[in-house]
XYZ file of C-alpha atoms in Angstrom:
768
model
C -9.892 -0.782 73.816
C -7.728 -1.099 70.750
C -7.285 -4.502 69.130
C -3.555 -4.149 69.477
C -3.822 -3.611 73.268
C -6.146 -6.552 73.648
C -3.814 -8.762 71.708
C -0.852 -7.628 73.795
C -2.656 -8.520 77.103
C -3.669 -11.921 75.758
C -0.150 -12.585 74.553
C 1.413 -11.521 77.895
C -0.971 -13.762 79.920
C -0.325 -16.667 77.577
C 3.435 -16.168 77.891
C 3.250 -15.994 81.733
C 1.198 -19.175 81.931
C 3.462 -20.937 79.488
C 6.598 -19.853 81.417
C 5.025 -21.049 84.718
C 4.185 -24.424 83.237
C 7.706 -24.636 81.874
C 9.181 -23.773 85.290
C 7.086 -26.468 86.972
C 8.102 -29.021 84.415
C 11.742 -27.987 84.888
C 11.445 -28.238 88.713
C 9.885 -31.682 88.433
C 12.681 -32.750 86.179
C 15.280 -31.461 88.666
C 13.549 -33.263 91.554
C 13.526 -36.501 89.586
C 17.157 -36.016 88.678
C 18.090 -35.258 92.324
C 16.168 -38.297 93.544
C 17.915 -40.473 90.995
C 21.327 -39.213 92.195
C 20.466 -39.756 95.850
C 19.044 -43.202 95.119
C 22.272 -44.118 93.353
C 24.286 -42.929 96.374
C 22.100 -44.893 98.867
C 22.403 -47.941 96.664
C 26.193 -47.503 96.655
C 26.213 -47.112 100.459
C 24.125 -50.253 100.929
C 26.463 -52.149 98.594
C 29.501 -50.862 100.571
C 27.969 -51.951 103.931
C 27.206 -55.335 102.430
C 30.829 -55.552 101.275
C 31.991 -54.735 104.814
C 29.765 -57.541 106.105
C 31.366 -59.997 103.727
C 34.874 -58.750 104.638
C 34.148 -59.060 108.400
C 32.744 -62.556 107.975
C 35.779 -63.587 105.895
C 38.177 -62.119 108.384
C 36.515 -63.825 111.360
C 37.171 -67.162 109.742
C 40.463 -66.687 107.945
C 42.036 -63.664 109.554
C 43.822 -62.565 106.384
C 45.819 -59.382 105.923
C 43.999 -58.763 102.654
C 40.670 -58.479 104.460
C 42.031 -55.710 106.633
C 43.165 -53.706 103.638
C 39.845 -54.208 101.830
C 37.812 -53.196 104.861
C 39.918 -50.051 105.245
C 39.318 -49.071 101.591
C 35.566 -49.717 101.720
C 35.230 -47.873 105.009
C 37.127 -44.810 103.693
C 34.944 -44.746 100.553
C 31.678 -44.942 102.522
C 32.792 -42.339 105.029
C 33.834 -39.940 102.216
C 30.505 -40.442 100.411
C 28.414 -39.792 103.488
C 30.531 -36.822 104.571
C 30.118 -35.031 101.175
C 26.381 -35.643 100.929
C 24.309 -32.504 101.600
C 20.691 -33.119 102.592
C 18.058 -30.353 102.495
C 15.942 -32.388 104.949
C 17.199 -32.328 108.581
C 15.848 -35.777 109.368
C 17.737 -37.263 106.482
C 20.888 -35.568 107.718
C 20.432 -37.157 111.202
C 19.917 -40.596 109.653
C 23.097 -40.157 107.690
C 24.990 -39.158 110.821
C 23.764 -42.341 112.587
C 25.091 -44.398 109.692
C 28.480 -42.633 109.992
C 28.522 -43.285 113.712
C 27.772 -46.987 113.255
C 30.494 -47.233 110.629
C 33.028 -45.582 112.921
C 32.059 -47.963 115.743
C 32.426 -50.856 113.279
C 35.905 -49.644 112.422
C 36.952 -49.493 116.060
C 35.600 -52.974 116.866
C 37.095 -54.380 113.664
C 40.564 -53.154 114.549
C 40.158 -54.474 118.115
C 39.361 -57.849 116.607
C 42.402 -57.559 114.407
C 44.600 -56.727 117.398
C 43.367 -59.793 119.314
C 43.996 -61.960 116.312
C 47.460 -60.542 115.846
C 48.386 -61.272 119.481
C 47.239 -64.850 119.104
C 49.111 -65.187 115.833
C 52.293 -63.662 117.168
C 52.333 -65.985 120.296
C 52.049 -69.010 118.029
C 49.219 -70.574 119.917
C 45.460 -71.170 119.448
C 44.277 -68.676 122.078
C 42.526 -69.281 125.412
C 38.826 -69.390 126.055
C 38.587 -65.758 127.036
C 40.302 -64.678 123.848
C 38.033 -66.883 121.761
C 34.990 -65.489 123.525
C 36.247 -61.936 122.927
C 36.683 -62.693 119.227
C 33.208 -64.076 118.891
C 31.692 -61.191 120.812
C 33.533 -58.611 118.657
C 32.480 -60.411 115.498
C 28.834 -60.376 116.592
C 29.097 -56.676 117.402
C 30.525 -55.978 113.994
C 27.649 -57.732 112.266
C 25.037 -56.009 114.441
C 26.473 -52.566 113.742
C 26.627 -53.266 110.031
C 23.049 -54.524 110.112
C 21.971 -51.354 111.885
C 23.784 -49.235 109.300
C 22.046 -51.177 106.512
C 18.655 -50.602 108.101
C 19.340 -46.865 108.360
C 20.424 -46.761 104.687
C 17.254 -48.562 103.615
C 15.214 -46.141 105.689
C 16.982 -43.189 104.049
C 16.274 -44.694 100.628
C 12.570 -44.968 101.410
C 12.416 -41.391 102.599
C 14.044 -40.158 99.369
C 11.558 -42.063 97.205
C 8.642 -40.799 99.300
C 9.795 -37.187 98.939
C 10.147 -37.686 95.158
C 6.593 -39.018 94.855
C 5.202 -36.074 96.846
C 7.096 -33.552 94.765
C 5.935 -35.103 91.474
C 2.332 -35.159 92.633
C 2.366 -31.509 93.677
C 4.027 -30.436 90.429
C 1.584 -32.466 88.323
C -1.391 -30.824 89.990
C 0.112 -27.360 89.452
C 0.911 -28.084 85.801
C -2.628 -29.302 85.210
C -4.037 -26.133 86.764
C -1.820 -23.832 84.745
C -2.520 -25.744 81.501
C -6.240 -25.459 82.116
C -5.857 -21.717 82.633
C -3.779 -21.404 79.451
C -6.320 -23.384 77.468
C -9.135 -21.233 78.747
C -7.232 -18.081 77.902
C -6.569 -19.290 74.332
C -10.206 -20.301 73.872
C -11.283 -16.882 75.146
C -8.911 -15.147 72.725
C -10.285 -17.202 69.827
C -13.881 -16.359 70.721
C -12.900 -12.680 70.994
C -11.108 -12.811 67.660
C -14.163 -14.408 66.068
C -16.526 -11.810 67.456
C -14.286 -8.742 67.227
C -12.225 -9.474 64.059
C -13.747 -12.198 61.863
C -17.080 -10.505 61.144
C -15.631 -7.042 60.356
C -12.955 -8.657 58.181
C -15.627 -10.712 56.381
C -17.577 -7.517 55.724
C -14.404 -5.906 54.462
C -13.721 -8.873 52.142
C -17.265 -8.680 50.784
C -16.742 -4.983 50.109
C -13.487 -5.709 48.294
C -15.213 -8.391 46.208
C -18.055 -6.080 45.202
C -15.715 -3.216 44.386
C -13.574 -5.620 42.378
C -16.753 -6.492 40.444
C -17.186 -2.806 39.588
C -19.675 -1.702 42.291
C -17.838 1.460 43.281
C -20.911 2.802 45.170
C -20.644 0.073 47.826
C -19.709 1.232 51.410
C -18.530 -1.134 54.150
C -19.776 1.143 57.000
C -19.018 0.482 60.727
C -19.210 2.304 64.092
C -16.279 0.409 65.639
C -13.473 2.535 67.092
C -10.759 -0.086 66.785
C -8.345 -0.645 63.954
C -10.881 -2.648 61.919
C -13.292 0.250 62.155
C -10.597 2.691 61.070
C -9.647 0.344 58.211
C -13.274 0.078 57.102
C -13.730 3.843 57.106
C -10.426 4.271 55.252
C -11.623 1.651 52.759
C -14.834 3.577 52.174
C -12.812 6.750 51.571
C -10.580 4.845 49.196
C -13.667 3.620 47.310
C -14.881 7.176 46.890
C -11.451 8.273 45.645
C -11.337 5.269 43.337
C -14.698 6.213 41.892
C -13.455 9.746 41.288
C -10.246 8.370 39.719
C -11.972 5.878 37.389
C -11.921 8.296 34.476
C -8.237 8.978 35.059
C -7.532 5.262 35.172
C -9.369 4.748 31.886
C -7.319 7.532 30.347
C -4.163 6.031 31.814
C -5.039 2.604 30.379
C -5.674 4.187 27.022
C -2.328 5.985 27.223
C -0.589 2.740 28.196
C -2.243 0.945 25.278
C -1.131 3.699 22.918
C 2.377 3.568 24.323
C 2.468 -0.204 23.821
C 1.373 0.276 20.224
C 4.100 2.871 19.721
C 6.680 0.584 21.338
C 5.533 -2.328 19.164
C 5.685 -0.139 16.071
C 9.166 1.000 17.136
C 10.304 -2.611 17.553
C 8.868 -3.537 14.171
C 10.493 -0.483 12.606
C 13.835 -1.370 14.198
C 13.476 -4.964 12.969
C 12.644 -3.780 9.464
C 15.568 -1.311 9.529
C 17.939 -4.055 10.655
C 16.602 -6.411 7.997
C 17.119 -3.699 5.369
C 20.729 -3.249 6.470
C 21.287 -7.000 6.446
C 19.631 -7.658 3.097
C 20.314 -4.489 1.100
C 22.740 -4.724 -1.769
C 24.075 -1.307 -0.764
C 27.121 -1.189 1.457
C 26.563 0.274 4.951
C 29.448 1.900 6.841
C 29.227 3.497 10.321
C 32.010 5.489 11.990
C 32.369 6.758 15.560
C 33.370 10.398 16.322
C 37.054 9.345 16.051
C 36.337 8.059 12.495
C 36.877 4.432 13.481
C 34.663 1.784 11.913
C 32.044 0.511 14.371
C 29.665 -1.274 11.986
C 29.643 -2.624 8.412
C 27.234 -4.941 6.623
C 27.963 -8.005 4.500
C 27.422 -6.147 1.215
C 30.260 -3.706 1.953
C 32.550 -6.553 3.019
C 31.852 -8.361 -0.261
C 32.520 -5.188 -2.264
C 35.974 -4.725 -0.737
C 36.874 -8.373 -0.147
C 37.454 -7.919 3.609
C 35.837 -9.735 6.496
C 33.836 -7.767 9.051
C 36.527 -8.323 11.688
C 39.209 -6.925 9.371
C 37.282 -3.667 8.892
C 36.097 -2.961 12.440
C 38.254 -0.464 14.321
C 39.898 0.900 11.152
C 39.475 4.367 9.686
C 38.319 4.859 6.067
C 41.746 6.331 5.251
C 43.137 2.785 5.344
C 40.992 1.779 2.350
C 42.071 4.441 -0.167
C 45.210 5.534 -1.960
C 46.892 8.870 -1.368
C 44.885 10.717 -4.024
C 41.511 9.594 -2.705
C 42.652 10.081 0.876
C 42.433 13.825 0.237
C 38.770 13.403 -0.688
C 38.090 11.474 2.531
C 39.930 14.065 4.617
C 37.897 16.858 3.059
C 34.564 15.074 3.457
C 35.109 13.770 6.997
C 36.125 17.258 8.117
C 32.589 18.346 7.189
C 30.928 15.844 9.564
C 30.437 18.250 12.538
C 28.999 21.032 10.391
C 26.843 19.172 7.876
C 24.022 16.656 8.145
C 24.355 15.081 4.700
C 27.133 14.612 2.161
C 27.244 12.842 -1.199
C 30.424 12.286 -3.134
C 32.235 9.832 -5.383
C 35.494 8.163 -4.422
C 37.671 5.172 -5.308
C 38.288 2.574 -2.591
C 41.063 -0.013 -2.575
C 39.859 -3.603 -2.499
C 41.770 -6.227 -0.566
C 43.235 -7.588 -3.806
C 44.536 -4.113 -4.712
C 41.934 -3.294 -7.350
C 40.177 0.081 -7.460
C 36.448 0.193 -6.721
C 34.455 3.258 -7.763
C 31.724 3.960 -5.221
C 29.230 6.672 -4.354
C 29.062 7.720 -0.708
C 25.715 8.943 0.634
C 26.727 9.960 4.169
C 24.667 11.252 7.101
C 25.810 12.735 10.426
C 23.993 11.380 13.502
C 23.815 13.809 16.447
C 22.237 13.726 19.922
C 19.731 16.263 21.266
C 22.553 18.612 22.277
C 23.989 18.566 18.770
C 27.031 16.451 19.604
C 28.199 14.058 16.889
C 27.454 10.462 17.854
C 28.395 8.734 14.622
C 28.476 9.021 10.846
C 26.560 6.600 8.644
C 26.955 6.104 4.896
C 25.330 4.053 2.168
C 28.086 2.906 -0.202
C 26.987 2.185 -3.777
C 29.177 0.310 -6.236
C 29.138 2.561 -9.319
C 31.099 0.203 -11.585
C 27.967 -0.961 -13.381
C 26.548 2.562 -13.425
C 29.710 3.908 -15.042
C 29.518 1.169 -17.645
C 25.890 2.053 -18.336
C 26.780 5.740 -18.438
C 29.410 4.990 -21.039
C 26.851 3.021 -23.036
C 24.341 5.826 -22.628
C 26.918 8.369 -23.772
C 27.664 6.207 -26.769
C 23.962 5.819 -27.499
C 23.381 9.550 -27.102
C 26.269 10.224 -29.441
C 24.765 7.879 -32.007
C 21.340 9.450 -31.532
C 22.901 12.877 -32.024
C 24.501 11.726 -35.269
C 21.178 10.204 -36.298
C 19.347 13.428 -35.556
C 21.953 15.349 -37.504
C 21.592 12.949 -40.409
C 17.817 13.050 -40.276
C 17.834 16.816 -40.016
C 19.829 17.341 -43.178
C 18.570 14.303 -45.101
C 15.430 15.844 -46.557
C 16.904 19.061 -47.953
C 20.211 17.430 -48.857
C 18.474 14.596 -50.699
C 16.278 17.042 -52.603
C 19.345 18.994 -53.704
C 21.198 15.820 -54.656
C 18.139 14.647 -56.574
C 18.099 17.836 -58.638
C 21.866 17.598 -59.267
C 21.722 13.915 -60.260
C 18.635 14.380 -62.479
C 19.864 17.384 -64.383
C 23.326 15.856 -64.733
C 21.824 12.716 -66.264
C 19.743 14.846 -68.626
C 22.809 16.835 -69.618
C 24.869 13.701 -70.211
C 22.224 12.409 -72.639
C 22.490 15.650 -74.628
C 26.305 15.878 -74.810
C 28.492 14.022 -77.285
C 30.587 11.451 -75.325
C 33.676 12.585 -77.227
C 33.543 16.045 -75.789
C 35.464 16.904 -72.573
C 32.208 18.221 -71.103
C 30.768 14.697 -71.124
C 33.578 13.469 -68.875
C 33.122 16.416 -66.548
C 29.408 15.678 -66.270
C 30.223 12.048 -65.473
C 32.458 13.158 -62.587
C 29.724 15.466 -61.308
C 27.252 12.548 -61.415
C 29.725 10.260 -59.657
C 30.321 12.821 -56.857
C 26.578 13.337 -56.421
C 25.987 9.572 -56.205
C 28.792 9.217 -53.650
C 27.193 12.032 -51.629
C 23.862 10.199 -51.799
C 25.557 6.990 -50.649
C 27.155 8.843 -47.731
C 23.736 10.171 -46.682
C 22.328 6.647 -46.789
C 25.200 5.389 -44.665
C 24.584 8.035 -42.035
C 20.913 7.106 -41.930
C 21.750 3.411 -41.765
C 24.101 3.945 -38.835
C 21.429 5.956 -37.006
C 18.881 3.192 -37.761
C 16.754 5.780 -39.569
C 17.358 4.535 -43.073
C 14.205 3.966 -45.062
C 13.953 0.241 -45.638
C 11.526 -2.053 -47.424
C 12.030 -5.368 -45.617
C 11.044 -8.594 -47.391
C 11.025 -12.238 -46.417
C 13.978 -13.789 -48.204
C 16.375 -16.691 -48.260
C 19.709 -15.253 -47.121
C 21.671 -17.879 -49.099
C 20.001 -16.881 -52.375
C 20.519 -13.174 -51.718
C 24.221 -13.650 -50.882
C 24.710 -16.023 -53.836
C 23.492 -13.315 -56.223
C 26.105 -10.898 -54.860
C 29.198 -13.099 -55.090
C 30.217 -11.909 -58.563
C 30.020 -8.255 -57.522
C 31.881 -8.990 -54.230
C 34.731 -10.761 -56.043
C 35.194 -7.745 -58.323
C 35.116 -5.560 -55.204
C 37.905 -7.380 -53.287
C 40.199 -8.107 -56.256
C 41.836 -11.199 -57.698
C 44.553 -11.611 -55.023
C 42.018 -12.415 -52.332
C 40.056 -15.676 -52.321
C 36.352 -15.428 -51.494
C 34.993 -18.627 -49.925
C 31.194 -19.051 -49.775
C 29.924 -21.681 -47.269
C 26.108 -21.583 -47.175
C 24.369 -23.454 -44.389
C 21.746 -26.105 -45.135
C 18.073 -25.439 -44.368
C 18.563 -21.788 -43.543
C 15.511 -20.206 -41.900
C 13.856 -17.283 -43.729
C 14.576 -13.757 -42.482
C 12.867 -10.447 -43.092
C 15.242 -7.713 -44.199
C 15.669 -5.233 -47.036
C 17.823 -6.966 -49.710
C 19.582 -3.680 -50.320
C 20.670 -3.669 -46.648
C 22.130 -7.161 -47.066
C 24.114 -5.777 -50.007
C 25.359 -2.920 -47.821
C 26.398 -5.264 -44.991
C 28.377 -7.611 -47.222
C 29.945 -4.834 -49.301
C 31.156 -2.937 -46.228
C 32.441 -6.065 -44.407
C 34.239 -7.382 -47.485
C 35.854 -4.012 -48.225
C 36.932 -3.785 -44.583
C 38.400 -7.320 -44.776
C 40.135 -6.530 -48.087
C 41.842 -3.493 -46.560
C 43.028 -5.627 -43.591
C 44.799 -8.130 -45.905
C 48.237 -7.252 -47.183
C 48.754 -9.115 -50.454
C 47.240 -12.588 -50.845
C 44.541 -13.626 -48.416
C 41.146 -15.202 -47.898
C 37.670 -13.962 -46.960
C 35.057 -16.493 -45.861
C 31.288 -15.950 -45.813
C 29.201 -18.475 -43.880
C 25.569 -18.884 -42.834
C 23.855 -21.279 -40.469
C 20.961 -21.454 -38.024
C 21.569 -20.839 -34.324
C 19.450 -20.731 -31.152
C 20.558 -18.326 -28.395
C 19.551 -19.486 -24.902
C 19.313 -17.622 -21.592
C 22.824 -18.654 -20.549
C 24.428 -17.241 -23.699
C 22.443 -13.996 -23.443
C 23.426 -13.607 -19.779
C 27.094 -13.708 -20.797
C 26.456 -11.332 -23.739
C 24.564 -8.238 -22.522
C 22.097 -6.865 -25.044
C 21.356 -10.214 -26.703
C 17.820 -11.664 -26.583
C 17.091 -15.418 -26.526
C 15.565 -16.795 -29.702
C 16.167 -18.322 -33.132
C 18.535 -16.540 -35.503
C 20.303 -16.935 -38.822
C 23.985 -16.191 -38.256
C 25.976 -14.512 -41.046
C 29.742 -14.732 -40.509
C 32.335 -12.781 -42.513
C 35.917 -13.651 -41.513
C 39.362 -12.929 -42.894
C 42.994 -13.810 -42.236
C 44.195 -10.225 -42.272
C 46.148 -8.195 -39.743
C 43.472 -8.283 -37.006
C 42.732 -5.576 -34.438
C 43.844 -4.703 -30.932
C 41.478 -3.986 -28.023
C 41.588 -0.219 -28.502
C 40.506 -0.529 -32.132
C 37.779 -3.066 -31.283
C 36.310 -0.644 -28.739
C 35.795 2.034 -31.442
C 35.167 0.232 -34.736
C 31.449 1.075 -34.830
C 32.027 4.762 -34.079
C 30.923 7.056 -36.921
C 33.879 8.380 -38.934
C 36.351 6.217 -36.963
C 38.991 4.779 -39.265
C 42.517 3.413 -39.059
C 43.191 4.259 -42.718
C 45.201 7.167 -44.010
C 43.526 10.520 -44.596
C 41.454 10.435 -47.802
C 41.343 6.607 -47.979
C 38.104 6.051 -46.057
C 35.102 7.824 -44.567
C 34.917 5.734 -41.377
C 31.241 4.966 -42.034
C 31.459 1.366 -43.335
C 31.204 -0.565 -40.067
C 28.942 2.109 -38.585
C 26.517 1.429 -41.425
C 26.651 -2.313 -40.748
C 25.985 -1.733 -37.036
C 22.995 0.523 -37.750
C 21.432 -1.912 -40.240
C 21.780 -4.860 -37.874
C 20.223 -2.940 -34.990
C 17.436 -1.626 -37.252
C 16.466 -5.227 -37.974
C 16.501 -6.261 -34.262
C 19.712 -8.208 -34.712
C 23.059 -8.372 -32.928
C 26.686 -8.238 -33.970
C 29.835 -9.627 -32.364
C 33.434 -9.127 -33.417
C 36.288 -11.518 -32.627
C 39.814 -10.388 -33.449
C 43.392 -10.316 -32.204
C 46.460 -8.675 -33.726
C 47.878 -10.903 -36.484
C 44.999 -13.407 -36.226
C 42.459 -11.856 -38.571
C 38.881 -10.909 -37.668
C 35.437 -12.524 -37.678
C 32.179 -10.537 -37.737
C 29.164 -12.581 -36.596
C 25.766 -11.067 -37.381
C 22.579 -12.541 -35.867
C 19.373 -11.804 -37.835
C 16.062 -12.921 -36.227
C 14.220 -15.786 -37.865
C 10.828 -14.808 -39.296
C 7.892 -17.188 -38.946
C 5.436 -15.222 -41.055
C 3.926 -17.346 -43.810
C 5.164 -15.204 -46.716
C 6.558 -16.235 -49.969
C 10.319 -15.855 -50.033
C 11.149 -12.978 -52.319
C 13.133 -13.949 -55.330
C 16.006 -11.792 -56.503
C 14.667 -8.782 -58.345
C 16.065 -8.246 -61.862
C 15.584 -4.709 -63.139
C 13.857 -4.841 -66.564
C 14.414 -2.462 -69.430
C 12.522 0.822 -69.016
C 9.817 1.326 -71.691
C 8.097 4.631 -72.297
C 4.577 5.346 -71.088
C 1.447 7.194 -72.161
C -0.436 7.377 -68.821
C -1.410 10.545 -66.953
C 0.580 11.239 -63.793
C -0.250 13.737 -61.009
C 3.125 14.816 -59.518
C 2.982 16.626 -56.136
C 6.269 18.046 -54.740
C 6.725 21.095 -52.505
C 10.284 21.693 -53.809
C 10.030 23.514 -57.184
C 13.397 22.249 -58.589
C 12.487 18.629 -57.815
C 8.993 19.138 -59.295
C 10.404 20.654 -62.480
C 12.969 17.859 -62.848
C 10.400 15.109 -62.356
C 7.962 16.720 -64.786
C 10.675 17.068 -67.430
C 11.852 13.446 -67.102
C 8.363 11.926 -67.184
C 7.203 14.043 -70.115
C 10.381 13.140 -72.045
C 9.444 9.464 -71.696
C 5.891 9.976 -72.972
C 3.849 10.546 -69.808
C 1.271 13.330 -69.398
C 2.237 15.152 -66.203
C 0.080 17.341 -63.952
C 2.508 19.166 -61.648
C 1.458 20.683 -58.281
C 3.559 22.398 -55.571
C 0.946 21.955 -52.784
C -1.672 19.328 -51.863
C -4.533 21.804 -52.305
C -3.296 22.664 -55.798
C -3.184 18.931 -56.564
C -6.805 18.464 -55.384
C -7.904 21.349 -57.596
C -6.133 19.815 -60.634
C -7.747 16.432 -59.948
C -11.200 18.036 -59.892
C -10.620 20.014 -63.103
C -9.026 17.171 -65.087
C -11.747 15.467 -67.104
C -9.858 12.363 -68.103
C -8.431 9.587 -65.926
C -5.383 10.085 -63.716
C -3.495 6.792 -63.586
C -0.823 7.546 -60.980
C -0.310 9.923 -58.042
C 3.361 10.596 -57.237
C 3.487 12.561 -53.997
C 5.993 13.661 -51.409
C 5.095 12.419 -47.932
C 5.950 15.416 -45.767
C 4.349 18.594 -47.091
C 2.552 21.660 -45.763
C -1.266 21.630 -45.504
C -1.489 17.805 -45.408
C 0.788 14.779 -45.756
C 0.921 12.439 -48.714
C -1.319 9.776 -47.193
C -4.110 12.243 -46.463
C -3.803 13.618 -49.997
C -4.080 10.126 -51.449
C -7.239 9.446 -49.415
C -8.946 12.616 -50.613
C -7.935 12.159 -54.284
C -9.218 8.552 -54.262
C -12.687 9.980 -53.629
C -12.344 11.883 -56.933
C -10.376 9.255 -58.869
C -11.109 5.828 -57.276
C -8.848 3.889 -59.650
C -5.755 6.002 -59.098
C -2.484 4.335 -57.960
C 0.016 6.022 -55.647
C 3.795 6.179 -55.424
C 5.235 7.873 -52.331
C 8.624 9.574 -52.279
C 10.583 11.298 -49.515
C 14.003 12.429 -48.450
C 13.059 12.253 -44.725
C 14.445 9.462 -42.518
C 12.467 6.299 -41.854
C 11.200 7.226 -38.340
C 9.488 10.368 -39.663
C 7.826 8.407 -42.462
C 6.700 5.578 -40.175
C 5.223 8.160 -37.807
C 2.915 9.214 -40.695
C 1.828 5.628 -41.330
C 3.281 5.302 -44.855
C 5.778 2.424 -44.673
C 3.344 -0.484 -44.621
C 3.236 -3.678 -46.621
C 2.199 -3.385 -50.297
C 2.949 0.371 -50.334
C 5.141 1.710 -53.137
C 7.927 4.026 -51.986
C 10.812 5.804 -53.704
C 13.651 7.168 -51.592
C 15.271 10.485 -52.433
C 17.642 11.218 -54.027
C 16.842 8.958 -56.981
C 18.189 8.651 -60.478
C 16.157 9.047 -63.658
C 16.217 5.294 -64.236
C 15.055 4.628 -60.650
C 12.127 7.023 -61.065
C 11.063 5.690 -64.451
C 11.487 2.064 -63.364
C 9.407 2.536 -60.186
C 6.653 4.375 -62.122
C 6.484 1.616 -64.669
C 6.448 -1.050 -61.913
C 3.455 0.548 -60.151
C 1.465 1.094 -63.332
C 2.104 -2.390 -64.661
C 0.711 -4.012 -61.471
C -2.750 -2.547 -62.086
């Protein structure tokens, strides 16, 4: 039999027994309730009969009208109560009828007594003996009948209580029997449950525990045909399936773990992407398919001066002028057909200013290719444009420098030949002849051409320089006489040297160039009488100053200031004053290279230059030259001595034949023995063949076969005591690249005059 069927039978029997017990309890309760009602009625009847007794006794003594009325009311009440009472027991009904009969007899006798009393009362007498006897007899009859009625009522009350006791006893016995049966049934069900359900379920629990511990080979096993047996067999089948599915579960767990890793990586990637958008300095702008703004970051809001709320919901067309609107219209029309677009545009800031930006836009589409949004990185290109302008300027200067360096060597060689031969010709021509004046003009033009070449090289920071540690005050003080002649008598030159000026390392000739160019520039800016002031003092540039002045480097500097009270300059002129060949003078009055030369020299010496000027307020040029801390002796001002003749032997190496011939002629004319060579190998051969000493090697630096330094090294092996004087028309960067411009190295820059050559030769030889 199935467990479910067994349980149903047990439940039905339990319900039947429980309902039976409930019915018995309910019947007992009804019997008790009925007995209580009947007892109350009997008690009321007994009380009414007792009241009639009292009324009859009162009336027999006082004969009052009130007693008659009361007796009538009590009698009617008792008769109504007894008439309505329905007894299930026949004997009780008979007893009740006897009580009614006695009450009716009482009523008849009571009214007879009342009639006798009324007759006596109406006749106005006391009544005779027979009447008195009749009254007494009627009164006694009344009392007897009432007593009999009371006895019957008490008897009826006893019968009711006896019936109640019997009913309660019978019901109690039945309830006890049914409860015993119910208890036995429940106990039997429990024992059956224990034997038929508890043990199989315990076995099933043990199987679950072992399988949960990983013993997938465990089988519960049972021969029962009930539900527990079916469950056990199904459990065993499930265990077998679980064992077969273990590998799949492991794979599934591995897949879940991998998916969790991917999800975690995705969350981290999303967090990083959001952090990038929130922290990037680039502006981020996202549009929906209707080109309305749906997202912007703080950087873009700061660029344009709007709040995020002011930009959301607006199209990009609301942030451009009409000209740039065309660019936006063109680019946004490409969104459906392109995935990426880059373009430059000008946006309108909230304050009305233009903002140049670079848009790097991407179209975001779903899997079906529908446009979801457009996203763009917005880059402020203001700083980039400024840097581009600086780069363009720097490239332009580099181009000029390359041009200057490219022509310097050949041009300087040609100028050297022109200047040398012109000087030789001047010495041979009578000063009174017109030819002498012509030669002087040729020499002057050649020297001006040489100066122009030097200025180009200075501007390009490729000028060959021989920096020395010097006191800037002493150097400037030695130039004042020349500067005063340069600016003229109408202009006052004020010199205000600073106290305790730090030493600087710079070529003294470059200081001369700076002051000469600045003073000439100031002179030309003064119309009539005026004043030029030259000042020096120490200054320390800190981080704050350098932050406000891009390009400056913190440190200690000596500041050279040249100011004037001339006409001043406007902003347009200030922006171009260091441009090569830029000039505000009339055609033929200036080359436009003066301030460019100053700029190049300052930069070549790691310095800085600032210009302060306004129209009508004059100008002030402030030059910052780095302080040198090298323990060198400050170079005193060099005074060129008179040039004596020489008798030493000189090996002259120059790959340009005209320059070689000129140098050989000049040196031999002043007493030197000259060995001339066009190539380094020819010079080595001459050094080997020459039996006597060779006192000085004069060599070009850049030559075929080997450079001047290599030649000097190889000749020193043949002539250990030989001195060397280098010369070159190449720019400084080419010479430095070959390792020539070092301290204590003698160098002569082309083009040079005869006096410069002879003076430098004598200087080198005299130091030995």
